[in-house]
Amino acid sequence: SSSKQIEDSNLKNTNENEHILRILDTAKLTSISEEQATQLPTWKDITSMYGDKPVIHGLETCEQYRKMVKTEDRTIGPAGLFNTGTNLIWKMMTNNCNIDG
């Protein structure tokens, strides 16, 4: 697998790097330079900044929203703090979903 190629080259497979290797493998990234490997954050670094799972606020208000806003007037969009991937999520949504706006 590509994780094995990355592991063998520059990113050592430790418990700390397991999630990073899985992400790189999913992205079909087959190799990284030693310099790139040293610049990657550890999973501990990532989770200390962003947590270990997505946080979705407002799910308890969905029913109320559906009652208040007509279907044709509804829209969606990502929200989040700087550097949390909201621009990427919006780009992916507009490329892959039927969204006006």
PDB file of N, CA and C in Angstrom:
ATOM      1  N   SER A   1       0.841  -1.193   0.000  1.00  0.00           N
ATOM      2  CA  SER A   1       0.000   0.000   0.000  1.00  0.00           C
ATOM      3  C   SER A   1       0.874   1.240   0.000  1.00  0.00           C
ATOM      4  N   SER A   2       0.288   2.374  -0.324  1.00  0.00           N
ATOM      5  CA  SER A   2       1.067   3.608  -0.396  1.00  0.00           C
ATOM      6  C   SER A   2       1.581   4.012   0.981  1.00  0.00           C
ATOM      7  N   SER A   3       0.829   3.695   2.047  1.00  0.00           N
ATOM      8  CA  SER A   3       1.315   4.000   3.393  1.00  0.00           C
ATOM      9  C   SER A   3       2.633   3.287   3.646  1.00  0.00           C
ATOM     10  N   LYS A   4       2.741   2.059   3.167  1.00  0.00           N
ATOM     11  CA  LYS A   4       3.971   1.299   3.338  1.00  0.00           C
ATOM     12  C   LYS A   4       5.119   2.010   2.630  1.00  0.00           C
ATOM     13  N   GLN A   5       4.889   2.514   1.411  1.00  0.00           N
ATOM     14  CA  GLN A   5       5.937   3.234   0.693  1.00  0.00           C
ATOM     15  C   GLN A   5       6.349   4.486   1.456  1.00  0.00           C
ATOM     16  N   ILE A   6       5.369   5.205   1.968  1.00  0.00           N
ATOM     17  CA  ILE A   6       5.679   6.407   2.738  1.00  0.00           C
ATOM     18  C   ILE A   6       6.421   6.027   4.010  1.00  0.00           C
ATOM     19  N   GLU A   7       5.918   5.010   4.684  1.00  0.00           N
ATOM     20  CA  GLU A   7       6.543   4.569   5.930  1.00  0.00           C
ATOM     21  C   GLU A   7       7.993   4.173   5.688  1.00  0.00           C
ATOM     22  N   ASP A   8       8.232   3.391   4.645  1.00  0.00           N
ATOM     23  CA  ASP A   8       9.579   2.917   4.367  1.00  0.00           C
ATOM     24  C   ASP A   8      10.516   4.053   3.991  1.00  0.00           C
ATOM     25  N   SER A   9       9.954   5.112   3.375  1.00  0.00           N
ATOM     26  CA  SER A   9      10.831   6.184   2.946  1.00  0.00           C
ATOM     27  C   SER A   9      11.122   7.163   4.069  1.00  0.00           C
ATOM     28  N   ASN A  10      10.126   7.935   4.490  1.00  0.00           N
ATOM     29  CA  ASN A  10      10.452   9.049   5.373  1.00  0.00           C
ATOM     30  C   ASN A  10       9.582   9.186   6.619  1.00  0.00           C
ATOM     31  N   LEU A  11       8.371   8.664   6.597  1.00  0.00           N
ATOM     32  CA  LEU A  11       7.477   8.833   7.739  1.00  0.00           C
ATOM     33  C   LEU A  11       7.364   7.507   8.467  1.00  0.00           C
ATOM     34  N   LYS A  12       7.926   7.422   9.630  1.00  0.00           N
ATOM     35  CA  LYS A  12       7.930   6.173  10.377  1.00  0.00           C
ATOM     36  C   LYS A  12       6.539   5.882  10.928  1.00  0.00           C
ATOM     37  N   ASN A  13       6.137   4.623  10.836  1.00  0.00           N
ATOM     38  CA  ASN A  13       4.816   4.214  11.304  1.00  0.00           C
ATOM     39  C   ASN A  13       4.877   3.965  12.805  1.00  0.00           C
ATOM     40  N   THR A  14       4.494   4.968  13.553  1.00  0.00           N
ATOM     41  CA  THR A  14       4.370   4.839  14.998  1.00  0.00           C
ATOM     42  C   THR A  14       2.907   5.044  15.322  1.00  0.00           C
ATOM     43  N   ASN A  15       2.502   4.740  16.555  1.00  0.00           N
ATOM     44  CA  ASN A  15       1.119   4.994  16.950  1.00  0.00           C
ATOM     45  C   ASN A  15       0.761   6.451  16.711  1.00  0.00           C
ATOM     46  N   GLU A  16       1.733   7.324  16.903  1.00  0.00           N
ATOM     47  CA  GLU A  16       1.506   8.754  16.743  1.00  0.00           C
ATOM     48  C   GLU A  16       1.259   9.128  15.276  1.00  0.00           C
ATOM     49  N   ASN A  17       1.821   8.382  14.338  1.00  0.00           N
ATOM     50  CA  ASN A  17       1.685   8.693  12.913  1.00  0.00           C
ATOM     51  C   ASN A  17       0.645   7.841  12.194  1.00  0.00           C
ATOM     52  N   GLU A  18       0.023   6.896  12.881  1.00  0.00           N
ATOM     53  CA  GLU A  18      -0.911   5.975  12.239  1.00  0.00           C
ATOM     54  C   GLU A  18      -2.036   6.709  11.508  1.00  0.00           C
ATOM     55  N   HIS A  19      -2.651   7.703  12.151  1.00  0.00           N
ATOM     56  CA  HIS A  19      -3.743   8.452  11.521  1.00  0.00           C
ATOM     57  C   HIS A  19      -3.243   9.235  10.310  1.00  0.00           C
ATOM     58  N   ILE A  20      -2.071   9.828  10.430  1.00  0.00           N
ATOM     59  CA  ILE A  20      -1.499  10.605   9.325  1.00  0.00           C
ATOM     60  C   ILE A  20      -1.249   9.681   8.129  1.00  0.00           C
ATOM     61  N   LEU A  21      -0.693   8.508   8.383  1.00  0.00           N
ATOM     62  CA  LEU A  21      -0.451   7.561   7.299  1.00  0.00           C
ATOM     63  C   LEU A  21      -1.754   7.149   6.622  1.00  0.00           C
ATOM     64  N   ARG A  22      -2.806   6.951   7.410  1.00  0.00           N
ATOM     65  CA  ARG A  22      -4.102   6.576   6.851  1.00  0.00           C
ATOM     66  C   ARG A  22      -4.671   7.701   5.976  1.00  0.00           C
ATOM     67  N   ILE A  23      -4.521   8.936   6.421  1.00  0.00           N
ATOM     68  CA  ILE A  23      -4.996  10.087   5.639  1.00  0.00           C
ATOM     69  C   ILE A  23      -4.227  10.180   4.327  1.00  0.00           C
ATOM     70  N   LEU A  24      -2.909  10.040   4.383  1.00  0.00           N
ATOM     71  CA  LEU A  24      -2.094  10.104   3.167  1.00  0.00           C
ATOM     72  C   LEU A  24      -2.446   8.962   2.215  1.00  0.00           C
ATOM     73  N   ASP A  25      -2.692   7.786   2.770  1.00  0.00           N
ATOM     74  CA  ASP A  25      -3.068   6.631   1.960  1.00  0.00           C
ATOM     75  C   ASP A  25      -4.414   6.872   1.277  1.00  0.00           C
ATOM     76  N   THR A  26      -5.374   7.392   2.011  1.00  0.00           N
ATOM     77  CA  THR A  26      -6.693   7.692   1.446  1.00  0.00           C
ATOM     78  C   THR A  26      -6.584   8.721   0.331  1.00  0.00           C
ATOM     79  N   ALA A  27      -5.671   9.669   0.491  1.00  0.00           N
ATOM     80  CA  ALA A  27      -5.457  10.707  -0.524  1.00  0.00           C
ATOM     81  C   ALA A  27      -4.629  10.189  -1.702  1.00  0.00           C
ATOM     82  N   LYS A  28      -4.258   8.916  -1.654  1.00  0.00           N
ATOM     83  CA  LYS A  28      -3.454   8.284  -2.718  1.00  0.00           C
ATOM     84  C   LYS A  28      -2.097   8.948  -2.880  1.00  0.00           C
ATOM     85  N   LEU A  29      -1.566   9.462  -1.788  1.00  0.00           N
ATOM     86  CA  LEU A  29      -0.237  10.054  -1.792  1.00  0.00           C
ATOM     87  C   LEU A  29       0.763   8.920  -1.580  1.00  0.00           C
ATOM     88  N   THR A  30       1.581   8.682  -2.579  1.00  0.00           N
ATOM     89  CA  THR A  30       2.446   7.506  -2.534  1.00  0.00           C
ATOM     90  C   THR A  30       3.846   7.784  -2.014  1.00  0.00           C
ATOM     91  N   SER A  31       4.258   9.047  -2.016  1.00  0.00           N
ATOM     92  CA  SER A  31       5.582   9.332  -1.481  1.00  0.00           C
ATOM     93  C   SER A  31       5.653  10.785  -1.041  1.00  0.00           C
ATOM     94  N   ILE A  32       6.468  11.028  -0.050  1.00  0.00           N
ATOM     95  CA  ILE A  32       6.748  12.382   0.413  1.00  0.00           C
ATOM     96  C   ILE A  32       8.246  12.474   0.680  1.00  0.00           C
ATOM     97  N   SER A  33       8.764  13.669   0.569  1.00  0.00           N
ATOM     98  CA  SER A  33      10.193  13.860   0.815  1.00  0.00           C
ATOM     99  C   SER A  33      10.463  13.845   2.312  1.00  0.00           C
ATOM    100  N   GLU A  34      11.702  13.694   2.651  1.00  0.00           N
ATOM    101  CA  GLU A  34      12.095  13.726   4.060  1.00  0.00           C
ATOM    102  C   GLU A  34      11.735  15.080   4.666  1.00  0.00           C
ATOM    103  N   GLU A  35      11.951  16.145   3.899  1.00  0.00           N
ATOM    104  CA  GLU A  35      11.608  17.483   4.384  1.00  0.00           C
ATOM    105  C   GLU A  35      10.101  17.603   4.644  1.00  0.00           C
ATOM    106  N   GLN A  36       9.292  17.097   3.709  1.00  0.00           N
ATOM    107  CA  GLN A  36       7.839  17.133   3.901  1.00  0.00           C
ATOM    108  C   GLN A  36       7.438  16.324   5.132  1.00  0.00           C
ATOM    109  N   ALA A  37       8.051  15.177   5.303  1.00  0.00           N
ATOM    110  CA  ALA A  37       7.724  14.322   6.448  1.00  0.00           C
ATOM    111  C   ALA A  37       8.021  15.028   7.764  1.00  0.00           C
ATOM    112  N   THR A  38       9.116  15.783   7.821  1.00  0.00           N
ATOM    113  CA  THR A  38       9.463  16.465   9.069  1.00  0.00           C
ATOM    114  C   THR A  38       8.522  17.640   9.344  1.00  0.00           C
ATOM    115  N   GLN A  39       7.850  18.153   8.308  1.00  0.00           N
ATOM    116  CA  GLN A  39       6.941  19.287   8.483  1.00  0.00           C
ATOM    117  C   GLN A  39       5.523  18.869   8.851  1.00  0.00           C
ATOM    118  N   LEU A  40       5.207  17.580   8.713  1.00  0.00           N
ATOM    119  CA  LEU A  40       3.862  17.123   9.053  1.00  0.00           C
ATOM    120  C   LEU A  40       3.640  17.182  10.559  1.00  0.00           C
ATOM    121  N   PRO A  41       2.476  17.637  10.977  1.00  0.00           N
ATOM    122  CA  PRO A  41       2.185  17.609  12.414  1.00  0.00           C
ATOM    123  C   PRO A  41       1.908  16.175  12.861  1.00  0.00           C
ATOM    124  N   THR A  42       2.078  15.923  14.127  1.00  0.00           N
ATOM    125  CA  THR A  42       1.694  14.617  14.661  1.00  0.00           C
ATOM    126  C   THR A  42       0.183  14.622  14.891  1.00  0.00           C
ATOM    127  N   TRP A  43      -0.385  13.442  15.037  1.00  0.00           N
ATOM    128  CA  TRP A  43      -1.820  13.365  15.317  1.00  0.00           C
ATOM    129  C   TRP A  43      -2.133  14.046  16.651  1.00  0.00           C
ATOM    130  N   LYS A  44      -1.226  13.930  17.600  1.00  0.00           N
ATOM    131  CA  LYS A  44      -1.411  14.596  18.902  1.00  0.00           C
ATOM    132  C   LYS A  44      -1.475  16.115  18.716  1.00  0.00           C
ATOM    133  N   ASP A  45      -0.611  16.661  17.860  1.00  0.00           N
ATOM    134  CA  ASP A  45      -0.639  18.100  17.571  1.00  0.00           C
ATOM    135  C   ASP A  45      -1.985  18.503  16.980  1.00  0.00           C
ATOM    136  N   ILE A  46      -2.469  17.709  16.026  1.00  0.00           N
ATOM    137  CA  ILE A  46      -3.727  18.019  15.354  1.00  0.00           C
ATOM    138  C   ILE A  46      -4.891  17.969  16.333  1.00  0.00           C
ATOM    139  N   THR A  47      -4.984  16.897  17.116  1.00  0.00           N
ATOM    140  CA  THR A  47      -6.115  16.763  18.038  1.00  0.00           C
ATOM    141  C   THR A  47      -6.056  17.768  19.179  1.00  0.00           C
ATOM    142  N   SER A  48      -4.861  18.210  19.544  1.00  0.00           N
ATOM    143  CA  SER A  48      -4.787  19.223  20.600  1.00  0.00           C
ATOM    144  C   SER A  48      -5.325  20.563  20.112  1.00  0.00           C
ATOM    145  N   MET A  49      -5.237  20.807  18.794  1.00  0.00           N
ATOM    146  CA  MET A  49      -5.743  22.062  18.220  1.00  0.00           C
ATOM    147  C   MET A  49      -7.216  21.971  17.841  1.00  0.00           C
ATOM    148  N   TYR A  50      -7.628  20.832  17.259  1.00  0.00           N
ATOM    149  CA  TYR A  50      -8.954  20.738  16.650  1.00  0.00           C
ATOM    150  C   TYR A  50      -9.865  19.690  17.274  1.00  0.00           C
ATOM    151  N   GLY A  51      -9.363  18.889  18.183  1.00  0.00           N
ATOM    152  CA  GLY A  51     -10.160  17.796  18.733  1.00  0.00           C
ATOM    153  C   GLY A  51     -10.016  16.549  17.881  1.00  0.00           C
ATOM    154  N   ASP A  52     -10.604  15.446  18.343  1.00  0.00           N
ATOM    155  CA  ASP A  52     -10.428  14.177  17.629  1.00  0.00           C
ATOM    156  C   ASP A  52     -11.634  13.772  16.794  1.00  0.00           C
ATOM    157  N   LYS A  53     -12.648  14.645  16.717  1.00  0.00           N
ATOM    158  CA  LYS A  53     -13.820  14.365  15.875  1.00  0.00           C
ATOM    159  C   LYS A  53     -14.476  15.692  15.509  1.00  0.00           C
ATOM    160  N   PRO A  54     -15.265  15.678  14.438  1.00  0.00           N
ATOM    161  CA  PRO A  54     -15.961  16.915  14.053  1.00  0.00           C
ATOM    162  C   PRO A  54     -16.961  17.332  15.123  1.00  0.00           C
ATOM    163  N   VAL A  55     -17.171  18.627  15.222  1.00  0.00           N
ATOM    164  CA  VAL A  55     -18.182  19.162  16.129  1.00  0.00           C
ATOM    165  C   VAL A  55     -19.223  19.864  15.263  1.00  0.00           C
ATOM    166  N   ILE A  56     -20.455  19.428  15.383  1.00  0.00           N
ATOM    167  CA  ILE A  56     -21.538  20.021  14.606  1.00  0.00           C
ATOM    168  C   ILE A  56     -22.520  20.647  15.589  1.00  0.00           C
ATOM    169  N   HIS A  57     -22.598  21.962  15.549  1.00  0.00           N
ATOM    170  CA  HIS A  57     -23.504  22.684  16.433  1.00  0.00           C
ATOM    171  C   HIS A  57     -24.839  22.911  15.738  1.00  0.00           C
ATOM    172  N   GLY A  58     -25.898  22.904  16.500  1.00  0.00           N
ATOM    173  CA  GLY A  58     -27.201  23.281  15.978  1.00  0.00           C
ATOM    174  C   GLY A  58     -28.069  22.155  15.476  1.00  0.00           C
ATOM    175  N   LEU A  59     -27.637  20.909  15.603  1.00  0.00           N
ATOM    176  CA  LEU A  59     -28.464  19.810  15.123  1.00  0.00           C
ATOM    177  C   LEU A  59     -29.833  19.774  15.813  1.00  0.00           C
ATOM    178  N   GLU A  60     -29.878  20.283  17.027  1.00  0.00           N
ATOM    179  CA  GLU A  60     -31.148  20.284  17.765  1.00  0.00           C
ATOM    180  C   GLU A  60     -32.137  21.313  17.217  1.00  0.00           C
ATOM    181  N   THR A  61     -31.687  22.176  16.309  1.00  0.00           N
ATOM    182  CA  THR A  61     -32.578  23.203  15.754  1.00  0.00           C
ATOM    183  C   THR A  61     -33.063  22.877  14.340  1.00  0.00           C
ATOM    184  N   CYS A  62     -32.724  21.708  13.816  1.00  0.00           N
ATOM    185  CA  CYS A  62     -33.104  21.357  12.441  1.00  0.00           C
ATOM    186  C   CYS A  62     -34.617  21.364  12.246  1.00  0.00           C
ATOM    187  N   GLU A  63     -35.341  20.742  13.147  1.00  0.00           N
ATOM    188  CA  GLU A  63     -36.795  20.676  12.996  1.00  0.00           C
ATOM    189  C   GLU A  63     -37.410  22.075  12.991  1.00  0.00           C
ATOM    190  N   GLN A  64     -36.953  22.917  13.908  1.00  0.00           N
ATOM    191  CA  GLN A  64     -37.452  24.297  13.975  1.00  0.00           C
ATOM    192  C   GLN A  64     -37.136  25.039  12.673  1.00  0.00           C
ATOM    193  N   TYR A  65     -35.931  24.870  12.160  1.00  0.00           N
ATOM    194  CA  TYR A  65     -35.536  25.513  10.897  1.00  0.00           C
ATOM    195  C   TYR A  65     -36.442  25.055   9.752  1.00  0.00           C
ATOM    196  N   ARG A  66     -36.690  23.757   9.669  1.00  0.00           N
ATOM    197  CA  ARG A  66     -37.549  23.236   8.597  1.00  0.00           C
ATOM    198  C   ARG A  66     -38.965  23.786   8.690  1.00  0.00           C
ATOM    199  N   LYS A  67     -39.447  24.022   9.888  1.00  0.00           N
ATOM    200  CA  LYS A  67     -40.790  24.580  10.071  1.00  0.00           C
ATOM    201  C   LYS A  67     -40.842  26.058   9.690  1.00  0.00           C
ATOM    202  N   MET A  68     -39.740  26.779   9.910  1.00  0.00           N
ATOM    203  CA  MET A  68     -39.716  28.228   9.700  1.00  0.00           C
ATOM    204  C   MET A  68     -39.361  28.645   8.271  1.00  0.00           C
ATOM    205  N   VAL A  69     -38.536  27.868   7.584  1.00  0.00           N
ATOM    206  CA  VAL A  69     -38.000  28.279   6.283  1.00  0.00           C
ATOM    207  C   VAL A  69     -38.529  27.342   5.199  1.00  0.00           C
ATOM    208  N   LYS A  70     -39.148  27.932   4.180  1.00  0.00           N
ATOM    209  CA  LYS A  70     -39.665  27.145   3.064  1.00  0.00           C
ATOM    210  C   LYS A  70     -38.515  26.402   2.381  1.00  0.00           C
ATOM    211  N   THR A  71     -38.812  25.223   1.863  1.00  0.00           N
ATOM    212  CA  THR A  71     -37.800  24.382   1.219  1.00  0.00           C
ATOM    213  C   THR A  71     -37.018  25.141   0.162  1.00  0.00           C
ATOM    214  N   GLU A  72     -37.715  25.904  -0.670  1.00  0.00           N
ATOM    215  CA  GLU A  72     -37.032  26.609  -1.767  1.00  0.00           C
ATOM    216  C   GLU A  72     -36.151  27.756  -1.279  1.00  0.00           C
ATOM    217  N   ASP A  73     -36.301  28.172  -0.023  1.00  0.00           N
ATOM    218  CA  ASP A  73     -35.487  29.257   0.530  1.00  0.00           C
ATOM    219  C   ASP A  73     -34.318  28.743   1.377  1.00  0.00           C
ATOM    220  N   ARG A  74     -34.197  27.454   1.534  1.00  0.00           N
ATOM    221  CA  ARG A  74     -33.135  26.886   2.375  1.00  0.00           C
ATOM    222  C   ARG A  74     -31.815  26.800   1.612  1.00  0.00           C
ATOM    223  N   THR A  75     -30.744  26.963   2.339  1.00  0.00           N
ATOM    224  CA  THR A  75     -29.406  26.778   1.773  1.00  0.00           C
ATOM    225  C   THR A  75     -28.496  26.231   2.872  1.00  0.00           C
ATOM    226  N   ILE A  76     -27.348  25.781   2.483  1.00  0.00           N
ATOM    227  CA  ILE A  76     -26.389  25.260   3.453  1.00  0.00           C
ATOM    228  C   ILE A  76     -25.028  25.888   3.197  1.00  0.00           C
ATOM    229  N   GLY A  77     -24.152  25.770   4.148  1.00  0.00           N
ATOM    230  CA  GLY A  77     -22.787  26.240   3.993  1.00  0.00           C
ATOM    231  C   GLY A  77     -21.979  25.899   5.216  1.00  0.00           C
ATOM    232  N   PRO A  78     -20.692  25.748   5.063  1.00  0.00           N
ATOM    233  CA  PRO A  78     -19.827  25.446   6.207  1.00  0.00           C
ATOM    234  C   PRO A  78     -19.561  26.688   7.049  1.00  0.00           C
ATOM    235  N   ALA A  79     -19.313  26.469   8.292  1.00  0.00           N
ATOM    236  CA  ALA A  79     -18.928  27.557   9.197  1.00  0.00           C
ATOM    237  C   ALA A  79     -17.822  27.032  10.103  1.00  0.00           C
ATOM    238  N   GLY A  80     -16.914  27.898  10.458  1.00  0.00           N
ATOM    239  CA  GLY A  80     -15.848  27.471  11.347  1.00  0.00           C
ATOM    240  C   GLY A  80     -14.805  28.548  11.517  1.00  0.00           C
ATOM    241  N   LEU A  81     -13.890  28.280  12.408  1.00  0.00           N
ATOM    242  CA  LEU A  81     -12.803  29.202  12.679  1.00  0.00           C
ATOM    243  C   LEU A  81     -11.778  29.183  11.554  1.00  0.00           C
ATOM    244  N   PHE A  82     -10.959  30.207  11.510  1.00  0.00           N
ATOM    245  CA  PHE A  82      -9.866  30.295  10.550  1.00  0.00           C
ATOM    246  C   PHE A  82      -9.011  29.028  10.614  1.00  0.00           C
ATOM    247  N   ASN A  83      -8.594  28.564   9.451  1.00  0.00           N
ATOM    248  CA  ASN A  83      -7.673  27.434   9.345  1.00  0.00           C
ATOM    249  C   ASN A  83      -8.296  26.109   9.780  1.00  0.00           C
ATOM    250  N   THR A  84      -9.627  25.979   9.619  1.00  0.00           N
ATOM    251  CA  THR A  84     -10.276  24.714   9.977  1.00  0.00           C
ATOM    252  C   THR A  84     -10.847  23.994   8.767  1.00  0.00           C
ATOM    253  N   GLY A  85     -10.570  24.479   7.576  1.00  0.00           N
ATOM    254  CA  GLY A  85     -10.976  23.781   6.364  1.00  0.00           C
ATOM    255  C   GLY A  85     -12.290  24.220   5.760  1.00  0.00           C
ATOM    256  N   THR A  86     -12.866  25.336   6.233  1.00  0.00           N
ATOM    257  CA  THR A  86     -14.169  25.748   5.721  1.00  0.00           C
ATOM    258  C   THR A  86     -14.107  26.131   4.242  1.00  0.00           C
ATOM    259  N   ASN A  87     -13.042  26.770   3.785  1.00  0.00           N
ATOM    260  CA  ASN A  87     -12.936  27.108   2.363  1.00  0.00           C
ATOM    261  C   ASN A  87     -12.875  25.845   1.508  1.00  0.00           C
ATOM    262  N   LEU A  88     -12.124  24.860   1.949  1.00  0.00           N
ATOM    263  CA  LEU A  88     -12.037  23.595   1.228  1.00  0.00           C
ATOM    264  C   LEU A  88     -13.394  22.888   1.214  1.00  0.00           C
ATOM    265  N   ILE A  89     -14.064  22.860   2.340  1.00  0.00           N
ATOM    266  CA  ILE A  89     -15.374  22.218   2.390  1.00  0.00           C
ATOM    267  C   ILE A  89     -16.343  22.915   1.447  1.00  0.00           C
ATOM    268  N   TRP A  90     -16.352  24.257   1.438  1.00  0.00           N
ATOM    269  CA  TRP A  90     -17.247  24.989   0.537  1.00  0.00           C
ATOM    270  C   TRP A  90     -16.916  24.670  -0.921  1.00  0.00           C
ATOM    271  N   LYS A  91     -15.643  24.626  -1.267  1.00  0.00           N
ATOM    272  CA  LYS A  91     -15.242  24.307  -2.635  1.00  0.00           C
ATOM    273  C   LYS A  91     -15.700  22.899  -3.010  1.00  0.00           C
ATOM    274  N   MET A  92     -15.525  21.960  -2.110  1.00  0.00           N
ATOM    275  CA  MET A  92     -15.952  20.583  -2.375  1.00  0.00           C
ATOM    276  C   MET A  92     -17.475  20.510  -2.520  1.00  0.00           C
ATOM    277  N   MET A  93     -18.195  21.250  -1.688  1.00  0.00           N
ATOM    278  CA  MET A  93     -19.649  21.249  -1.764  1.00  0.00           C
ATOM    279  C   MET A  93     -20.130  21.838  -3.081  1.00  0.00           C
ATOM    280  N   THR A  94     -19.541  22.956  -3.499  1.00  0.00           N
ATOM    281  CA  THR A  94     -19.987  23.582  -4.737  1.00  0.00           C
ATOM    282  C   THR A  94     -19.587  22.763  -5.968  1.00  0.00           C
ATOM    283  N   ASN A  95     -18.505  22.002  -5.868  1.00  0.00           N
ATOM    284  CA  ASN A  95     -18.089  21.136  -6.977  1.00  0.00           C
ATOM    285  C   ASN A  95     -18.926  19.866  -7.067  1.00  0.00           C
ATOM    286  N   ASN A  96     -19.433  19.395  -5.936  1.00  0.00           N
ATOM    287  CA  ASN A  96     -20.069  18.085  -5.893  1.00  0.00           C
ATOM    288  C   ASN A  96     -21.554  18.090  -5.563  1.00  0.00           C
ATOM    289  N   CYS A  97     -22.096  19.220  -5.193  1.00  0.00           N
ATOM    290  CA  CYS A  97     -23.516  19.306  -4.808  1.00  0.00           C
ATOM    291  C   CYS A  97     -24.209  20.364  -5.646  1.00  0.00           C
ATOM    292  N   ASN A  98     -25.499  20.232  -5.763  1.00  0.00           N
ATOM    293  CA  ASN A  98     -26.293  21.228  -6.479  1.00  0.00           C
ATOM    294  C   ASN A  98     -26.642  22.341  -5.502  1.00  0.00           C
ATOM    295  N   ILE A  99     -25.779  23.359  -5.427  1.00  0.00           N
ATOM    296  CA  ILE A  99     -25.953  24.468  -4.489  1.00  0.00           C
ATOM    297  C   ILE A  99     -25.940  25.767  -5.266  1.00  0.00           C
ATOM    298  N   ASP A 100     -26.964  26.571  -5.078  1.00  0.00           N
ATOM    299  CA  ASP A 100     -26.976  27.915  -5.661  1.00  0.00           C
ATOM    300  C   ASP A 100     -26.281  28.848  -4.683  1.00  0.00           C
ATOM    301  N   GLY A 101     -25.420  29.726  -5.191  1.00  0.00           N
ATOM    302  CA  GLY A 101     -24.803  30.692  -4.300  1.00  0.00           C
ATOM    303  C   GLY A 101     -23.356  30.854  -4.478  1.00  0.00           C
TER     304      GLY A 101
END
